[in-house]
Short mmCIF file of C-alpha atoms in Angstrom, two decimals:
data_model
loop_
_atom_site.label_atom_id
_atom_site.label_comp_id
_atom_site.label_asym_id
_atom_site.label_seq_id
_atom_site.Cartn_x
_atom_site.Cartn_y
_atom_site.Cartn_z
CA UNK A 1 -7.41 41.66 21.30
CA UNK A 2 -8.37 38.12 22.28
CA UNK A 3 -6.20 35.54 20.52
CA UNK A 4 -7.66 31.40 20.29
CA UNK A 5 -5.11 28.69 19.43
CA UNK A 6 -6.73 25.56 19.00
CA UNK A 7 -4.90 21.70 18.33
CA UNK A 8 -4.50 19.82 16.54
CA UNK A 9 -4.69 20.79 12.98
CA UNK A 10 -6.12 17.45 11.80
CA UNK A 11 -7.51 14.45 14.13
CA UNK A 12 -7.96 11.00 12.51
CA UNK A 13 -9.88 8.42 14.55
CA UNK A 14 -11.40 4.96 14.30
CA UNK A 15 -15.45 4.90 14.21
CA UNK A 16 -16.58 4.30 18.01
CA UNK A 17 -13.50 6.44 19.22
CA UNK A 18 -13.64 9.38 21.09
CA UNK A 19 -12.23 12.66 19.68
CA UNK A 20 -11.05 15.65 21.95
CA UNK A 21 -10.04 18.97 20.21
CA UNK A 22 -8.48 21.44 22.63
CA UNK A 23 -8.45 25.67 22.44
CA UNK A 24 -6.87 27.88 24.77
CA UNK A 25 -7.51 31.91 25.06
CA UNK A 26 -5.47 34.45 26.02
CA UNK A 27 -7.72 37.27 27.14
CA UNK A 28 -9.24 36.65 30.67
CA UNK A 29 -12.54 38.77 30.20
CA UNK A 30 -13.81 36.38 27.74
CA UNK A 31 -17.09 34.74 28.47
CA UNK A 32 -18.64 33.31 25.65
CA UNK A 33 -17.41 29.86 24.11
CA UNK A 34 -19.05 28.59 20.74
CA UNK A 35 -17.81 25.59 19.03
CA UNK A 36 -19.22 25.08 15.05
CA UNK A 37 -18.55 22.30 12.93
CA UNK A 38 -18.17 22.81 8.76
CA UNK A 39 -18.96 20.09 6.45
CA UNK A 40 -17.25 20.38 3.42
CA UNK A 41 -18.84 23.10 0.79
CA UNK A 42 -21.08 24.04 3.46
CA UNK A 43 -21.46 26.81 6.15
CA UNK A 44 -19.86 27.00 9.75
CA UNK A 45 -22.90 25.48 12.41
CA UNK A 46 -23.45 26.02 15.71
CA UNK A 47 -22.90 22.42 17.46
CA UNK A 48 -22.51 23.59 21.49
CA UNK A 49 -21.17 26.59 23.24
CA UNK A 50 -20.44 27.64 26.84
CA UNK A 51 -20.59 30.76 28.59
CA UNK A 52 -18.04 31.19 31.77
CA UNK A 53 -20.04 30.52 34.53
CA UNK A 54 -20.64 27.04 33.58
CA UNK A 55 -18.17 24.39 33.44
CA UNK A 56 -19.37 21.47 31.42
CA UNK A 57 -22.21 21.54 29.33
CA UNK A 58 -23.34 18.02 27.34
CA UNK A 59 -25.45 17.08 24.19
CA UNK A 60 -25.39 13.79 23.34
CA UNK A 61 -22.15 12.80 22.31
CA UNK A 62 -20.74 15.78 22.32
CA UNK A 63 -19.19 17.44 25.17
CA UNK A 64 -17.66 20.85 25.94
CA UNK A 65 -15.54 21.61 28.68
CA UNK A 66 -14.31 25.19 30.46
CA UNK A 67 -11.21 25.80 32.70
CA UNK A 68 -11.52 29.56 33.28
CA UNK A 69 -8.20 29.60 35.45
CA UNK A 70 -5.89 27.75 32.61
CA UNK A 71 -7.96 29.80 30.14
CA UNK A 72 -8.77 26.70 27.60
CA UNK A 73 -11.66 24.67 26.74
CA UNK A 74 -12.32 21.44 24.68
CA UNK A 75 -15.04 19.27 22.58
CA UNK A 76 -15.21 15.42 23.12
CA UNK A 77 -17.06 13.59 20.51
CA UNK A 78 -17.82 10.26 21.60
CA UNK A 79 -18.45 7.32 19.94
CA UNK A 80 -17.60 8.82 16.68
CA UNK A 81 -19.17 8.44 13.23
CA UNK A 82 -18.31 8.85 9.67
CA UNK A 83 -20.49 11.91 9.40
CA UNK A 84 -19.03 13.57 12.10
CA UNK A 85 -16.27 14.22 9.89
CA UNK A 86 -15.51 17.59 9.45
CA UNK A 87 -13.07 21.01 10.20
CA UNK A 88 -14.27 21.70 14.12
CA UNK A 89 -13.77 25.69 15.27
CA UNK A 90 -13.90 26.89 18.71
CA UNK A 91 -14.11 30.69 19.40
CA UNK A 92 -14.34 32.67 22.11
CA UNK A 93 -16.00 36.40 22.79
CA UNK A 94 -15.51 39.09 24.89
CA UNK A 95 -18.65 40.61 25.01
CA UNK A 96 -19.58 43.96 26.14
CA UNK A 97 -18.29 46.69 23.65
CA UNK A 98 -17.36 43.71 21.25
CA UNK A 99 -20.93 43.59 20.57
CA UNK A 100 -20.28 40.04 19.78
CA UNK A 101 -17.89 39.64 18.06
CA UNK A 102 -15.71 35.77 18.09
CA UNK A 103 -12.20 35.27 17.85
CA UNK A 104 -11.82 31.57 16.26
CA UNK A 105 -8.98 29.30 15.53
CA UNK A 106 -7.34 28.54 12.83
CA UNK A 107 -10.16 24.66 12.88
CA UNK A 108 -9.11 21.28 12.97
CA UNK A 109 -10.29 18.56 10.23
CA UNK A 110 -11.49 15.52 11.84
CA UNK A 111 -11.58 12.37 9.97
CA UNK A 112 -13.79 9.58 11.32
CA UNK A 113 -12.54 5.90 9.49
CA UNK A 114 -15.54 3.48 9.29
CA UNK B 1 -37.23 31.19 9.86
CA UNK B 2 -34.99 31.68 6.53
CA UNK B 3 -31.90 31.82 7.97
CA UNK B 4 -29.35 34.54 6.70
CA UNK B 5 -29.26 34.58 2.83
CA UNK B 6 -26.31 35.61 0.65
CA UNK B 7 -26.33 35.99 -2.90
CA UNK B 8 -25.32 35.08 -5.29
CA UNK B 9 -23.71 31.81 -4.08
CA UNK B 10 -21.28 31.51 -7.04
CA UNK B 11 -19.53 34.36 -8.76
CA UNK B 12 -16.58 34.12 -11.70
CA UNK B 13 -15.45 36.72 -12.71
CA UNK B 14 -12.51 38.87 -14.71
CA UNK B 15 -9.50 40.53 -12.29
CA UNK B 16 -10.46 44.14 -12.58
CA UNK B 17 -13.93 43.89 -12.97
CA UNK B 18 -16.14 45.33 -9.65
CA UNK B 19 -17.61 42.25 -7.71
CA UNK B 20 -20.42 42.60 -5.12
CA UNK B 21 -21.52 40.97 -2.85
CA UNK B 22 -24.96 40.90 -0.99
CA UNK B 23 -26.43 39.68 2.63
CA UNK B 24 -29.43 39.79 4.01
CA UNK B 25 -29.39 38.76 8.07
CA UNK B 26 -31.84 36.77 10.13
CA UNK B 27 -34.59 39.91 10.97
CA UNK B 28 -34.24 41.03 14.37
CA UNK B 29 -30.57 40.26 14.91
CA UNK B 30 -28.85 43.76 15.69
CA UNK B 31 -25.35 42.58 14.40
CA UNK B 32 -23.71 41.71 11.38
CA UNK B 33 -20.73 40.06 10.31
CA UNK B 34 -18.54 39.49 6.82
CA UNK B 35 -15.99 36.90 6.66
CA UNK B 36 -13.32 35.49 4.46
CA UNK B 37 -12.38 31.97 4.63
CA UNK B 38 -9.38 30.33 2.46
CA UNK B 39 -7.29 27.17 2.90
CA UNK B 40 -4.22 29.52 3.72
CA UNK B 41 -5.51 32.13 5.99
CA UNK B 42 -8.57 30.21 7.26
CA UNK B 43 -11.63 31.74 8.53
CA UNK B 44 -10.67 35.30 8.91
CA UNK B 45 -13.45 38.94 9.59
CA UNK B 46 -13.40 41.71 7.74
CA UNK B 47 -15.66 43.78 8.88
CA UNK B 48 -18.78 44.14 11.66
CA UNK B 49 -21.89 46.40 12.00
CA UNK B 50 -24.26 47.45 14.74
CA UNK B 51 -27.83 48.77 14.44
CA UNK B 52 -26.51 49.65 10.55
CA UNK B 53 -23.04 51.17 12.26
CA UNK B 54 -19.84 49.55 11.28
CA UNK B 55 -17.70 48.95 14.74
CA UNK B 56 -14.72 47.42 13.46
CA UNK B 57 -13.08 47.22 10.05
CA UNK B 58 -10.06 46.41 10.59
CA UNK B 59 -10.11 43.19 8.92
CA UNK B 60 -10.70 44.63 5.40
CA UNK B 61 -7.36 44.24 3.62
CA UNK B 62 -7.13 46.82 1.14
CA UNK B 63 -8.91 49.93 0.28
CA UNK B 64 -10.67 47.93 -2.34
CA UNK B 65 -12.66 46.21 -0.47
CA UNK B 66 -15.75 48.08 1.22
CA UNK B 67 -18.81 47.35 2.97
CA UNK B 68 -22.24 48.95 3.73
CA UNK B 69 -25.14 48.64 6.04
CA UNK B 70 -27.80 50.93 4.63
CA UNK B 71 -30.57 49.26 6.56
CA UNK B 72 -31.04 46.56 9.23
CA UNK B 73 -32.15 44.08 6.31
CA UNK B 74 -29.47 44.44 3.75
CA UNK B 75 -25.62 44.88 3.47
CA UNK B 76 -23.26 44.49 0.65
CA UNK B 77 -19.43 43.65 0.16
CA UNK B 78 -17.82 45.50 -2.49
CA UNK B 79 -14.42 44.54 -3.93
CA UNK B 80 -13.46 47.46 -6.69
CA UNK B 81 -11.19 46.20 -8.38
CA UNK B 82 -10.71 42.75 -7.95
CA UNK B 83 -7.31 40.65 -8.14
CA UNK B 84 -7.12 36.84 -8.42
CA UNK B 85 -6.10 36.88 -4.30
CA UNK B 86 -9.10 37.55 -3.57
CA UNK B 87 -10.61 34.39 -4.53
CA UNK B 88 -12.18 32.80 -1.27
CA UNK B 89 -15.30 32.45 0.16
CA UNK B 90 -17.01 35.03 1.62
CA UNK B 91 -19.46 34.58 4.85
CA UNK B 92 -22.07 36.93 6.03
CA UNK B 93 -23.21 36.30 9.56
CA UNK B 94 -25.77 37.67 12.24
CA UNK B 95 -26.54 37.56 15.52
CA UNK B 96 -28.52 39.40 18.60
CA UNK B 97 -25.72 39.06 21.40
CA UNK B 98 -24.92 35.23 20.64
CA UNK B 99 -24.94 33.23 19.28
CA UNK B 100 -23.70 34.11 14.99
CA UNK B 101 -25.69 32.26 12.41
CA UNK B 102 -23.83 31.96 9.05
CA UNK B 103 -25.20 32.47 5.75
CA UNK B 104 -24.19 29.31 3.04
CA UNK B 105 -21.49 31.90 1.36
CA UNK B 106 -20.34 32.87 -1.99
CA UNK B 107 -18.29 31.37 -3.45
CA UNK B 108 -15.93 33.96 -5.35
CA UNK B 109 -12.96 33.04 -8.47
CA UNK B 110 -11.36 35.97 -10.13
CA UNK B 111 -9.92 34.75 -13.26
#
C-alpha cells in the first residue's frame, strides 16, 4: 500500500515567519492530496488539498505544492500566527478501489512564538 | 449541516468491561471511516465501510475489537474486552469520494 513520510516532527517559528512542512509518497497512482490541521483536544480539519493534475493550489496564506515526478508535496504558511499553532497532517489517496481511503503521516506540531 | 457526530465524547471505564462506541456520518456520504489516534502510534485506521460493506479491516488490532455498519446512518465500534492499551481516541469519519470529515472523537481511558 501507499506509504506518506512527512518532516519534520515539530516546527518552531517566529510570528510573521513562514512555515513549510514537507511529505513525500511512495505509490505513483496516488492522486488525491489533503492536508488537515488539529488543534489541540479537537478534531483533524480540512485546511487545503490537491489532486494530481494541479500543481499549486493557494488560500490565503496557506499554500500547497505537488511534484508528481519526485512524488512529494508541501504546505507553506505564511506570515504565521499564534493560532496557527497546531500538529499539521498531509495524506495522500489512491482512489479507485480504495474508495477513499488516506494514508497520512505520522503530523508535525507547529509552534508559532508571538 | 451537523457534521458527523460521535458519542459519547468521554468514556472511563473498568479493563474488562465491554466499551462501545457509536457514529453517525454526514447523510449522503457513501463511506465511513474509524480511527485511533495516540501520542505513540499517531493517527492510525482501523477499519472502513462502503454502502454499509466493510472493505478493509485490517487495521483492527485484535479480535476484540469489532465494528458494524447496519445502516448508512449508524455504525458502532465495539471493544469486548477492553485492556488499559486501548486508551486513545477514537475518530469516526465520512466522506463521498473526498474529501473525509471527522467527527470531534471519544475520548476513551480504561482504568
Amino acid at each position: 500500500g501507499e506509504n506518506v513520510e512527512q518532516h519534520p516532527s515539530t516546527l518552531s517559528v517566529q510570528e510573521g515567519d513562514s512555515a513549510v512542512i514537507k511529505c513525500t509518497y511512495s505509490d505513483s497512482a496516488s492522486n488525491y492530496f489533503p492536508w488537515y490541521k488539529q488543534e489541540l483536544g479537537k478534531r483533524p480539519q480540512l485546511i487545503i488539498d490537491i489532486r494530481s493534475n494541479v500543481g499549486e493550489k493557494k488560500d490565503q496564506r496557506i499554500a500547497v505544492t505537488l511534484n508528481k515526478t519526485a512524488k512529494h508535496f508541501s504546505l507553506h504558511i505564511t506570515e504565521t500566527q499564534p493560532e496557527d499553532s497546531a500538529v499539521y497532517f498531509c495524506a495522500a489517496s489512491i482512489g479507485g478501489s480504495t474508495l477513499g481511503r488516506l494514508y497520512f503521516g505520522r503530523g508535525t506540531q507547529l509552534t508559532v512564538w508571538p | 449541516d451537523a457534521g458527523v457526530i460521535q458519542s459519547p465524547r468521554h468514556e472511563v471505564t473498568e479493563m474488562g468491561q465491554e466499551v462501545t462506541l457509536r457514529c453517525k456520518p454526514i447523510s449522503g456520504h457513501n463511506s465511513l471511516f474509524w480511527y485511533r489516534q495516540t501520542m505513540m502510534r499517531g493517527l492510525e485506521l482501523l477499519i472502513y465501510f462502503n454502502n454499509n460493506v466493510p472493505i478493509d479491516d485490517s487495521g483492527m488490532p485484535e479480535d476484540r475489537f469489532s465494528a458494524k455498519m447496519p445502516n448508512a446512518s449508524f455504525s458502532t465500534l465495539k471493544i469486548q474486552p477492553s485492556e488499559p492499551r486501548d486508551s486513545a481516541v477514537y475518530f469516526c469519519a465520512s466522506s463521498s469520494h473526498q474529501p473525509q470529515h471527522f467527527g470531534d472523537g471519544t475520548r476513551l481511558s480504561i482504568l
